[in-house]
Coordinates of C-alpha atoms in Angstrom, one line a residue:
M158 CA 0.2 0.3 -0.1
L159 CA 2.8 2.3 0.9
L160 CA 4.9 1.5 -2.4
G161 CA 1.7 2.4 -4.5
A162 CA 0.7 5.4 -2.7
V163 CA 4.5 6.7 -3.3
L164 CA 4.2 5.6 -7.1
V165 CA 1.1 7.8 -7.3
L166 CA 2.6 10.7 -5.5
L167 CA 5.9 10.2 -8.0
L168 CA 3.2 10.6 -11.0
L169 CA 1.4 13.7 -9.5
G170 CA 4.1 15.5 -8.3
G171 CA 6.4 14.9 -11.4
A172 CA 4.2 16.0 -13.9
G173 CA 5.5 19.7 -13.5
P174 CA 7.0 22.1 -11.5
A175 CA 5.0 23.1 -8.5
S176 CA 3.8 26.7 -9.0
A177 CA 5.3 29.1 -6.2
H178 CA 2.8 31.4 -4.3
A179 CA 4.1 34.5 -3.6
A180 CA 3.3 36.7 -6.9
L181 CA 5.5 39.7 -7.9
R182 CA 3.6 43.1 -7.6
S183 CA 6.0 45.8 -9.0
T184 CA 9.3 46.1 -10.2
D185 CA 11.7 49.2 -9.8
P186 CA 12.8 50.3 -12.6
G187 CA 9.8 49.1 -14.2
D188 CA 9.5 46.4 -16.8
K189 CA 11.0 47.7 -20.1
A190 CA 11.4 51.5 -18.5
V191 CA 13.5 53.7 -20.2
L192 CA 15.6 55.6 -18.0
Q193 CA 18.1 58.5 -18.5
R194 CA 19.8 57.8 -15.8
A195 CA 21.0 54.4 -14.4
P196 CA 19.1 53.5 -11.1
G197 CA 21.2 52.9 -7.9
H198 CA 19.1 49.7 -7.0
V199 CA 16.7 47.3 -8.4
T200 CA 13.8 46.5 -6.2
L201 CA 11.2 44.2 -6.1
T202 CA 8.1 44.1 -4.4
F203 CA 5.9 40.6 -3.8
T204 CA 2.4 39.9 -2.8
E205 CA 3.9 38.1 0.3
S206 CA 6.9 37.9 2.4
V207 CA 10.2 36.2 0.6
G208 CA 13.2 34.3 1.4
L209 CA 16.7 35.3 -0.5
R210 CA 19.0 33.4 -1.2
D211 CA 23.2 34.0 -2.4
D212 CA 21.7 34.2 -6.0
S213 CA 18.7 36.2 -5.6
F214 CA 19.9 38.5 -8.5
R215 CA 21.6 38.2 -11.8
V216 CA 21.8 41.3 -13.7
L217 CA 22.9 41.0 -17.4
D218 CA 24.2 44.0 -19.7
P219 CA 23.6 44.5 -23.2
G220 CA 26.2 42.3 -24.0
G221 CA 25.1 39.3 -22.0
H222 CA 27.8 40.0 -19.4
R223 CA 27.0 39.5 -15.7
V224 CA 27.0 43.0 -14.0
P225 CA 28.8 42.7 -10.3
T226 CA 26.2 43.6 -8.0
G227 CA 25.9 43.9 -4.2
E228 CA 24.2 41.4 -2.0
A229 CA 20.6 41.0 -1.8
G230 CA 18.8 42.8 0.7
R231 CA 15.1 44.2 2.0
A232 CA 13.7 47.7 0.8
D233 CA 13.0 49.7 4.1
G234 CA 13.2 46.5 5.8
R235 CA 10.2 44.8 4.6
S236 CA 9.7 41.2 4.3
D237 CA 7.8 41.3 1.4
T238 CA 10.5 43.1 -0.7
A239 CA 14.1 42.3 -2.3
R240 CA 16.9 44.6 -3.4
V241 CA 20.2 44.8 -4.8
A242 CA 22.4 47.3 -5.3
L243 CA 23.7 48.4 -8.9
P244 CA 27.3 49.7 -9.9
D245 CA 27.5 53.6 -10.2
E246 CA 28.5 54.0 -14.0
L247 CA 25.9 51.6 -16.4
A248 CA 26.6 52.2 -20.0
E249 CA 23.7 52.9 -22.4
G250 CA 21.4 49.8 -23.4
T251 CA 19.1 47.4 -22.0
Y252 CA 19.6 45.5 -19.0
T253 CA 17.9 41.9 -17.9
V254 CA 17.3 41.1 -14.3
A255 CA 16.9 37.8 -13.5
W256 CA 15.7 36.8 -9.8
R257 CA 14.5 34.2 -7.8
V258 CA 13.3 33.7 -4.2
V259 CA 11.5 31.8 -1.8
S260 CA 7.7 32.6 -0.9
A261 CA 6.5 32.3 2.9
D262 CA 5.0 29.0 2.2
S263 CA 9.0 27.7 1.1
H264 CA 8.2 27.2 -2.6
P265 CA 10.6 28.7 -4.7
V266 CA 9.8 31.3 -7.7
S267 CA 11.3 33.0 -10.3
G268 CA 11.4 35.4 -13.3
A269 CA 13.1 37.9 -15.1
F270 CA 12.4 41.6 -16.8
T271 CA 14.4 44.4 -18.4
F272 CA 15.0 48.6 -18.1
S273 CA 17.1 50.5 -20.0
V274 CA 19.6 53.0 -19.8
G275 CA 19.7 56.1 -22.2
K276 CA 18.2 54.1 -25.1
A277 CA 16.7 50.9 -25.9
S278 CA 19.1 48.2 -27.2
A279 CA 18.2 46.4 -30.7
T280 CA 17.9 43.4 -28.8
A281 CA 18.0 42.6 -25.0
A282 CA 20.3 39.7 -23.5
P283 CA 18.7 36.4 -23.8
V284 CA 18.5 35.0 -19.9
D285 CA 17.3 31.8 -18.7
T286 CA 15.8 32.1 -15.7
G287 CA 16.1 28.2 -15.2
P288 CA 13.0 26.0 -13.9
T289 CA 11.4 26.6 -11.1
E290 CA 12.5 22.9 -9.7
D291 CA 14.7 20.6 -11.1
P292 CA 12.4 17.2 -11.5
L293 CA 14.4 14.4 -10.0
T294 CA 14.9 16.8 -6.9
A295 CA 11.3 17.9 -6.8
G296 CA 10.1 14.2 -7.0
L297 CA 12.4 13.4 -4.2
H298 CA 11.3 15.9 -2.1
Q299 CA 7.8 15.6 -2.5
T300 CA 8.2 11.8 -1.6
A301 CA 10.0 12.9 1.3
R302 CA 7.4 15.4 2.4
Y303 CA 4.4 12.1 1.7
L304 CA 6.7 9.8 4.0
A305 CA 6.7 12.7 6.8
Y306 CA 3.0 12.8 7.0
L307 CA 2.8 9.2 7.0
A308 CA 4.8 8.8 9.5
A309 CA 3.9 11.7 11.7
A310 CA 0.6 10.6 11.3
L311 CA 1.7 6.8 12.1
L312 CA 3.3 8.1 15.3
I313 CA 0.8 10.5 17.0
G314 CA -2.3 8.4 16.0
T315 CA -0.7 5.1 17.5
A316 CA 0.2 6.9 20.4
A317 CA -3.0 8.6 21.0
F318 CA -4.7 5.0 20.5
V319 CA -2.8 3.6 23.2
A320 CA -3.8 6.4 25.6
L321 CA -7.1 7.3 24.6
C322 CA -8.3 3.4 23.5
R323 CA -6.8 1.5 26.0
P324 CA -6.2 -1.8 24.5
P325 CA -5.8 -4.7 26.6
D326 CA -2.3 -5.9 25.2
P327 CA -0.7 -2.7 23.6
A328 CA 2.7 -4.8 22.7
P329 CA 1.5 -5.1 19.1
L330 CA 1.7 -1.5 18.8
R331 CA 5.0 -1.0 19.7
R332 CA 6.2 -1.9 15.8
P333 CA 4.1 1.0 14.3
L334 CA 5.7 3.4 16.8
V335 CA 9.1 2.5 16.1
T336 CA 8.4 2.7 12.6
G337 CA 6.8 6.0 12.7
W338 CA 9.8 7.5 14.7
W339 CA 12.5 6.1 12.4
T340 CA 10.6 7.0 9.2
L341 CA 9.8 10.3 10.3
L342 CA 13.6 11.2 11.9
A343 CA 14.7 9.4 8.0
A344 CA 12.3 11.9 6.0
T345 CA 13.2 14.8 7.9
V346 CA 16.9 14.4 7.3
A347 CA 16.1 14.1 3.8
L348 CA 14.1 16.7 3.4
L349 CA 16.8 18.9 5.1
V350 CA 19.1 17.7 2.8
L351 CA 17.3 18.3 0.0
R352 CA 16.0 21.9 0.7
A353 CA 19.2 23.4 -0.7
P354 CA 19.0 22.1 -4.3
Y355 CA 15.4 22.3 -4.0
E356 CA 15.2 26.3 -3.7
A357 CA 18.0 26.5 -6.2
G358 CA 16.1 24.5 -8.9
T359 CA 19.1 22.0 -9.1
G360 CA 20.0 18.4 -9.3
P361 CA 20.2 16.2 -5.9
S362 CA 23.7 15.9 -6.5
T363 CA 24.4 19.0 -5.1
A364 CA 22.5 17.9 -1.9
L365 CA 25.8 17.7 0.2
D366 CA 27.4 21.0 -0.5
F367 CA 28.0 21.9 3.2
D368 CA 28.2 25.7 2.4
A369 CA 24.5 25.4 1.0
L370 CA 23.2 23.0 4.1
G371 CA 24.6 25.8 6.7
G372 CA 22.7 28.3 4.3
T373 CA 19.6 26.3 4.7
L374 CA 19.5 25.8 8.2
T375 CA 19.3 29.6 8.8
T376 CA 16.3 30.2 6.5
R377 CA 12.4 29.9 8.1
P378 CA 11.9 26.1 6.7
G379 CA 15.6 25.0 7.6
A380 CA 15.1 25.9 11.0
L381 CA 11.8 24.2 11.6
L382 CA 13.0 20.9 10.3
L383 CA 16.1 21.4 12.6
V384 CA 13.3 21.7 15.2
R385 CA 11.5 18.8 14.3
L386 CA 14.4 16.9 14.6
G387 CA 15.2 18.1 18.2
L388 CA 11.5 17.4 19.2
L389 CA 12.2 13.6 17.7
V390 CA 15.0 13.4 21.0
P391 CA 12.3 14.0 23.7
V392 CA 9.8 12.1 21.5
A393 CA 11.7 9.0 21.5
L394 CA 12.2 9.2 25.4
F395 CA 8.3 9.8 25.9
L396 CA 8.0 6.4 23.6
V397 CA 10.5 4.7 25.9
Y398 CA 8.7 5.8 29.2
M399 CA 5.3 5.0 27.9
S400 CA 6.3 1.4 26.9
R401 CA 7.6 0.9 30.6
A402 CA 4.7 2.4 32.3
D403 CA 2.1 0.5 30.1
R404 CA 4.2 -2.8 31.4
H405 CA 3.9 -1.5 35.0
R406 CA 0.2 -0.1 34.7
E407 CA 1.5 3.3 35.8
R408 CA 0.5 5.5 33.6
T409 CA -0.2 9.1 34.8
P410 CA -2.0 12.5 33.5
L411 CA 1.5 14.3 33.3
A412 CA 2.5 11.9 30.7
G413 CA -0.7 12.7 28.6
A414 CA -0.1 16.0 29.0
T415 CA 3.7 15.9 27.8
G416 CA 2.4 13.7 24.8
A417 CA -0.1 16.4 23.9
A418 CA 2.5 19.1 24.2
L419 CA 5.0 16.8 21.7
A420 CA 2.2 16.3 19.2
V421 CA 1.6 19.7 18.8
G422 CA 5.1 21.0 18.8
L423 CA 5.4 18.7 15.5
A424 CA 2.2 19.6 14.1
L425 CA 3.4 23.7 14.3
T426 CA 6.7 22.4 12.5
W427 CA 4.3 21.8 9.6
A428 CA 1.8 24.7 9.7
G429 CA 5.0 27.2 10.1
A430 CA 6.4 26.4 6.3
E431 CA 3.0 25.4 4.5
H432 CA 0.1 27.5 2.9
A433 CA -0.8 28.5 6.8
S434 CA 2.4 30.9 7.5
A435 CA 1.2 33.3 4.5
G436 CA -1.7 34.8 3.3
I437 CA -4.6 36.3 5.2
Q438 CA -5.8 35.6 9.2
V439 CA -2.2 33.6 9.7
P440 CA -2.9 33.3 13.8
L441 CA -5.9 32.1 13.1
A442 CA -4.7 29.6 9.9
M443 CA -1.6 28.6 11.9
T444 CA -4.2 27.4 14.8
S445 CA -6.7 25.6 12.5
S446 CA -3.5 23.8 10.6
V447 CA -2.2 22.2 13.6
L448 CA -5.8 21.3 14.9
H449 CA -6.6 19.6 11.4
L450 CA -3.0 17.9 11.3
L451 CA -3.3 16.5 15.0
A452 CA -6.9 15.3 13.9
T453 CA -5.9 13.7 10.9
A454 CA -2.9 11.6 12.6
V455 CA -5.3 10.5 15.5
W456 CA -8.1 9.3 12.6
L457 CA -5.6 7.6 10.1
G458 CA -2.9 6.5 12.5
G459 CA -5.3 4.9 14.8
L460 CA -6.6 3.1 12.0
V461 CA -3.3 1.2 11.5
A462 CA -3.6 0.6 15.4
L463 CA -7.0 -0.9 15.2
L464 CA -5.6 -3.0 12.2
A465 CA -2.6 -4.4 14.7
T466 CA -5.4 -4.6 17.8
L467 CA -7.7 -6.8 15.5
R468 CA -5.1 -9.0 14.4
R469 CA -3.9 -9.6 17.8
C470 CA -5.8 -9.3 20.5
P471 CA -9.7 -8.1 19.5
D472 CA -11.7 -6.2 21.7
A473 CA -15.1 -4.9 21.8
G474 CA -14.5 -1.8 24.2
T475 CA -11.3 -0.9 22.5
V476 CA -12.9 -0.7 19.1
A477 CA -15.8 1.5 20.8
R478 CA -13.7 3.8 22.4
F479 CA -11.6 4.2 19.0
S480 CA -14.9 4.7 17.3
R481 CA -15.9 7.9 19.7
V482 CA -12.3 9.2 19.4
A483 CA -12.9 8.8 15.5
L484 CA -16.0 10.4 15.2
A485 CA -14.3 13.5 17.2
S486 CA -11.6 13.5 15.1
V487 CA -13.8 13.7 12.1
T488 CA -15.9 16.5 13.7
V489 CA -12.4 18.9 13.9
L490 CA -11.6 17.9 10.3
V491 CA -14.6 19.0 9.1
A492 CA -14.5 22.2 11.0
T493 CA -10.9 23.1 10.2
G494 CA -11.5 21.9 6.6
V495 CA -14.1 24.2 5.8
Y496 CA -12.1 27.0 7.1
Q497 CA -9.0 26.3 5.5
S498 CA -10.9 25.8 2.2
W499 CA -13.0 29.0 2.2
R500 CA -9.2 30.7 3.0
G501 CA -7.5 28.6 0.4
L502 CA -9.9 29.2 -2.2
G503 CA -11.3 33.0 -1.9
S504 CA -14.3 31.9 -4.8
W505 CA -16.4 29.5 -5.7
S506 CA -15.1 29.5 -9.3
A507 CA -11.8 28.9 -8.0
L508 CA -13.0 25.2 -7.5
T509 CA -13.0 24.3 -10.9
E510 CA -10.7 27.0 -12.4
T511 CA -7.5 26.3 -10.8
S512 CA -5.3 23.3 -9.9
Y513 CA -5.6 23.7 -6.1
G514 CA -9.6 23.7 -6.3
R515 CA -9.7 20.6 -8.9
L516 CA -7.2 18.8 -6.1
L517 CA -9.8 19.9 -3.3
L518 CA -12.8 18.4 -5.0
A519 CA -10.7 15.4 -5.5
K520 CA -9.8 15.2 -1.9
L521 CA -13.2 15.9 -0.6
T522 CA -14.1 12.7 -3.0
G523 CA -11.6 10.8 -1.1
V524 CA -12.8 11.7 2.0
A525 CA -16.7 11.2 1.5
V526 CA -15.1 7.5 0.5
L527 CA -13.3 7.7 3.5
L528 CA -16.3 8.7 5.8
A529 CA -18.5 5.7 4.0
A530 CA -15.7 3.3 5.1
A531 CA -15.9 4.6 8.5
A532 CA -19.8 4.4 8.6
V533 CA -19.5 0.4 7.8
S534 CA -16.7 0.0 10.4
R535 CA -19.3 2.0 12.8
R536 CA -22.1 -0.6 12.0
W537 CA -19.6 -3.6 12.5
T538 CA -18.5 -2.2 15.7
S539 CA -21.9 -1.7 16.8
A540 CA -22.7 -5.6 16.1
L541 CA -19.5 -6.5 17.5
A542 CA -20.1 -4.9 20.9
R543 CA -24.2 -6.1 20.9
G544 CA -22.6 -9.8 20.2
E545 CA -20.2 -9.5 22.9
A546 CA -22.8 -8.0 25.3
A547 CA -24.9 -10.6 24.3
A548 CA -22.5 -13.5 25.1
A549 CA -21.2 -12.1 28.6
V550 CA -24.8 -11.9 29.9
A551 CA -25.0 -15.9 28.6
V552 CA -22.5 -16.3 30.4
V553 CA -23.8 -15.2 33.8
E554 CA -27.6 -16.8 32.8
E555 CA -25.3 -20.0 32.6
T556 CA -23.7 -19.5 35.8
V557 CA -27.0 -18.6 37.5
V558 CA -28.3 -21.9 36.2
R559 CA -25.4 -24.1 37.1
E560 CA -26.1 -22.4 40.6
R561 CA -29.8 -23.3 41.0
V562 CA -29.8 -26.8 39.5
P563 CA -29.6 -29.2 42.3
E564 CA -26.9 -31.9 42.0
T565 CA -28.3 -34.9 40.5
V566 CA -26.6 -38.8 40.4
G567 CA -24.9 -38.2 37.5
G568 CA -23.0 -35.0 39.1
P569 CA -21.5 -32.1 37.4
S570 CA -21.0 -33.6 33.8
A571 CA -25.0 -34.1 33.6
R572 CA -25.4 -30.5 35.2
V573 CA -23.2 -29.4 32.4
S574 CA -24.7 -30.9 29.6
E575 CA -28.1 -29.6 29.9
P576 CA -27.8 -25.9 29.0
S577 CA -25.6 -27.1 26.2
A578 CA -28.3 -28.5 24.4
S579 CA -31.0 -25.7 25.4
G580 CA -28.7 -23.0 26.9
P581 CA -27.9 -19.6 25.4
S582 CA -25.2 -21.0 23.3
G583 CA -27.6 -23.9 21.7
P584 CA -29.5 -24.1 19.0
S585 CA -32.7 -23.4 21.0
G586 CA -32.0 -19.6 19.7
S587 CA -32.1 -17.8 23.4
S588 CA -30.3 -14.5 23.3
G589 CA -26.5 -15.6 23.1
P590 CA -24.8 -15.6 19.4
P591 CA -24.8 -18.7 17.1
P592 CA -21.3 -20.3 16.8
G593 CA -18.9 -18.3 14.8
V594 CA -20.8 -14.8 14.7
G595 CA -18.4 -13.2 16.6
A596 CA -15.6 -14.1 14.4
D597 CA -17.5 -12.8 11.4
R598 CA -18.2 -9.7 13.0
R599 CA -14.5 -9.5 13.6
R600 CA -13.5 -10.2 10.1
G601 CA -16.2 -7.9 8.7
L602 CA -14.9 -5.0 11.0
Y603 CA -11.2 -6.0 9.7
R604 CA -11.9 -5.8 6.5
S605 CA -13.7 -2.3 6.6
V606 CA -10.7 -0.7 8.6
L607 CA -8.6 -2.1 6.2
V608 CA -10.6 -0.3 3.3
E609 CA -10.5 2.9 5.7
A610 CA -6.5 2.5 5.7
V611 CA -6.3 2.6 1.8
V612 CA -8.3 5.1 1.3
A613 CA -6.5 7.1 3.6
A614 CA -3.2 7.0 2.1
V615 CA -4.6 8.2 -1.1
V616 CA -6.0 10.9 0.5
L617 CA -2.9 11.7 2.1
V618 CA -1.2 11.5 -1.3
V619 CA -3.9 14.3 -2.7
T620 CA -3.1 15.8 0.7
T621 CA 0.8 16.1 0.0
V622 CA 0.4 17.3 -3.5
L623 CA -2.5 19.9 -2.5
T624 CA 0.2 21.4 0.0
G625 CA 2.6 21.7 -2.4
T626 CA 0.1 23.7 -5.1
P627 CA -0.8 27.7 -4.7
P628 CA -4.1 27.9 -3.1
G629 CA -6.7 29.5 -5.4
R630 CA -7.0 32.6 -3.7
A631 CA -3.3 33.0 -4.1
A632 CA -3.3 31.5 -7.8
D633 CA -5.9 34.6 -8.1
E634 CA -3.5 37.2 -7.2
A635 CA -0.7 35.9 -9.2
A636 CA -2.8 36.0 -12.5
R637 CA -3.8 39.7 -11.7
A638 CA -0.1 40.7 -10.7
V639 CA 2.1 39.1 -13.1
P640 CA 1.3 37.2 -16.7
A641 CA 1.9 33.8 -18.0
G642 CA 5.4 34.7 -18.7
G643 CA 6.5 35.7 -15.0
V644 CA 6.8 39.8 -16.0
L645 CA 5.0 42.3 -14.2
P646 CA 2.5 43.7 -16.7
A647 CA 2.7 47.7 -17.5
S648 CA 0.5 49.4 -19.9
V649 CA 3.3 50.6 -22.7
T650 CA 2.0 53.3 -25.1
T651 CA 3.9 54.8 -27.7
I652 CA 2.0 57.9 -29.8
P653 CA 3.9 59.9 -32.4
F654 CA 3.6 63.3 -32.7
D655 CA 4.3 66.2 -35.5
L656 CA 7.5 68.3 -34.9
G657 CA 6.9 70.3 -38.2
T658 CA 9.9 70.9 -40.4
S659 CA 12.0 68.6 -38.1
G660 CA 10.1 65.8 -38.5
R661 CA 7.7 63.1 -36.3
G662 CA 9.0 62.2 -32.5
T663 CA 7.4 60.2 -30.0
V664 CA 6.6 59.7 -26.6
Q665 CA 6.6 56.4 -24.6
I666 CA 4.0 56.4 -21.8
T667 CA 4.1 53.3 -19.2
L668 CA 1.4 52.9 -16.8
D669 CA 2.1 50.5 -14.0
P670 CA 0.8 48.5 -13.1
G671 CA -2.3 49.8 -15.9
R672 CA -5.0 48.5 -13.3
T673 CA -7.2 50.5 -11.3
G674 CA -6.3 51.9 -7.9
D675 CA -2.8 53.9 -7.6
N676 CA -0.6 53.7 -10.8
A677 CA 2.7 55.2 -11.5
V678 CA 3.4 57.1 -14.7
Q679 CA 6.6 57.5 -16.9
A680 CA 7.2 59.2 -20.0
V681 CA 10.1 59.5 -22.2
V682 CA 10.3 61.7 -25.1
F683 CA 12.4 60.3 -28.3
G684 CA 13.4 62.9 -30.9
P685 CA 13.2 62.1 -34.7
D686 CA 16.4 60.3 -34.6
G687 CA 15.2 58.2 -31.9
S688 CA 17.4 59.7 -29.2
L689 CA 16.0 61.5 -25.9
A690 CA 14.2 64.5 -26.3
A691 CA 14.0 67.7 -24.0
V692 CA 10.6 69.3 -24.0
P693 CA 9.4 72.3 -22.1
E694 CA 6.2 70.8 -21.0
L695 CA 4.3 67.8 -21.2
R696 CA 0.4 66.8 -19.7
L697 CA -1.2 63.8 -19.9
S698 CA -5.4 63.3 -19.0
F699 CA -7.5 60.2 -18.7
T700 CA -11.2 60.1 -19.2
L701 CA -13.5 57.2 -19.2
P702 CA -16.3 58.3 -21.4
D703 CA -19.0 55.3 -21.0
R704 CA -18.9 56.2 -17.2
D705 CA -18.6 60.0 -17.6
V706 CA -15.7 60.0 -15.5
G707 CA -12.4 62.6 -15.9
P708 CA -10.3 64.2 -17.0
I709 CA -8.0 63.2 -14.2
D710 CA -4.7 64.7 -14.9
A711 CA -1.4 62.9 -13.9
D712 CA 0.9 65.4 -12.5
L713 CA 4.0 64.8 -14.3
V714 CA 7.6 66.1 -12.9
D715 CA 10.6 66.5 -15.3
R716 CA 13.0 64.3 -13.7
G717 CA 15.5 65.2 -16.4
G718 CA 15.3 63.3 -19.2
Y719 CA 12.0 61.5 -18.7
W720 CA 8.8 62.7 -16.7
S721 CA 7.0 60.8 -14.0
A722 CA 4.1 60.7 -11.6
N723 CA 4.6 58.6 -8.5
T724 CA 0.8 58.2 -8.1
L725 CA -1.9 58.4 -10.7
T726 CA -5.6 56.8 -9.2
L727 CA -7.8 55.2 -11.9
P728 CA -11.3 54.5 -9.7
L729 CA -12.7 52.0 -12.7
P730 CA -11.7 49.4 -15.0
G731 CA -12.8 49.8 -18.7
T732 CA -11.3 51.4 -21.8
W733 CA -10.0 54.9 -21.3
T734 CA -8.6 58.0 -23.6
M735 CA -5.4 59.0 -22.8
K736 CA -4.5 62.4 -24.1
A737 CA -0.9 63.4 -24.2
T738 CA 0.0 67.3 -25.0
V739 CA 3.7 68.2 -25.9
R740 CA 4.9 71.3 -25.9
V741 CA 7.8 71.4 -28.5
S742 CA 8.5 75.2 -28.1
E743 CA 7.4 78.3 -26.4
I744 CA 4.4 79.1 -28.7
D745 CA 3.8 75.5 -30.1
Q746 CA 2.2 72.2 -28.7
V747 CA 0.9 69.0 -29.9
S748 CA -1.8 66.7 -28.5
E749 CA -2.5 63.3 -29.3
T750 CA -5.2 60.4 -28.0
R751 CA -5.1 57.0 -27.3
R752 CA -7.3 54.5 -26.1
I753 CA -6.0 52.2 -23.3
R754 CA -7.5 49.1 -21.2
V755 CA -7.5 49.4 -17.8
E756 CA -8.4 46.4 -15.9
R757 CA -9.6 45.5 -12.3

């Protein structure tokens, strides 16, 4: 079952690189901007906090050679920005900026854009930003994540089963506990070693680079993995203590509180590195994520423990107690799952229009099948409990009959033979179950629990892929902020104007990001020969005729070679009319209009 689940995971996870969850909101300089003076910095702003790497920026000059830059840092200390210093003197031409960062939920994202100094080059330097992930590294990383989930469910769920369901003989459950601990240890070490090549998009052969591994330990995902490794030490000591306490029947409430605290600590190492750690309502989302993971572990890991118990020492009381624990776990799963689905989707349409929504539908289908199998298991549990209760009553009745019937000449053997012919377990059909019915019920319960465990393994595969997929809300924001090519959108309009006998000039106007709300405006005037031209005045106004809005004037300021306005607010989406007025001399001016589309 485990190998089959891993193969499915490799197929799902290796189909393509996982999309990252941080979207590029803006760049400074803007994409395709033409500047008279070289900028001192390149600044990127994202939709959420990002982690920086040593190679977060590569700047290439017009000839394709790498430009020496400073160390990547932040703009004004903001965690959702990335900034790098440029050399003092940059030659004229078009520069390409390739960038790579790690989003708050630990997934890498990369892209590229261009800007020009003085005059745009005929061709920009080609740059390959590289794949977001190496397919082999991504597959190994995804498999290790699945094994970590599986091991945590086995470890926490089995321990909870022993504490809450109180099986008469916990000895058969020591093997699942030890297996879960060692698997979680190995998977966590693998995730820690693979973290650097996963972020860099390189092959697994670079996993043992000690410098890169040291850098991983300073990042939040790496630190959380290190915390998980540290927690496994007290977890091992706790399991040893519980094993000895079970043998001597010396379990204490303090031990239960300690186990619960360790389980919460382990769950936090997942919640702090995945979807819950970024986006809206982070504290509530972290709490919900921890409860969701613990409820999943108690239910699914408890199923494995129940299977082991049914094979070795079936007990109706233990099964009934697990049935109640499973019902409570499902209640927590439903409550936290509804909240997390709302938080991740953002809209009903995201259910069918995004990969996250479609995977969520697949998970919900699997959970529905799982609940159906659980309902069958509950019916078998009730039947088994009723059968054992009837058998207990029958034994009591038989004992009473033996005590009341006077001893005959035949002695005890004759007295015992009578109930066997007409007593509770005989063919007369009294309250006890017929021979073999209890065994049939145990086999039926075992089969239904086994189906639950198989379906649970598949649901866990889908969940693992789901946690590596951008939520619908984030995907929608990314689609609004960044086009398919991964470059910030900006409305760039070129308007030719007449210079009289001198020929025709052009004004290139960049509206960034070209959407409703605040926009930045840059305008560059070129002469007939394509060089930068100085003009006495440049005015811009925007009108939305369909809504009778405007004109809205852009307060352009001459920056010494180009004109700009830091803030222009366009309140509504639609097709706006942009009017550019260029004063070419003290007494002459030219006005031209263009229609531009402003999206929401």
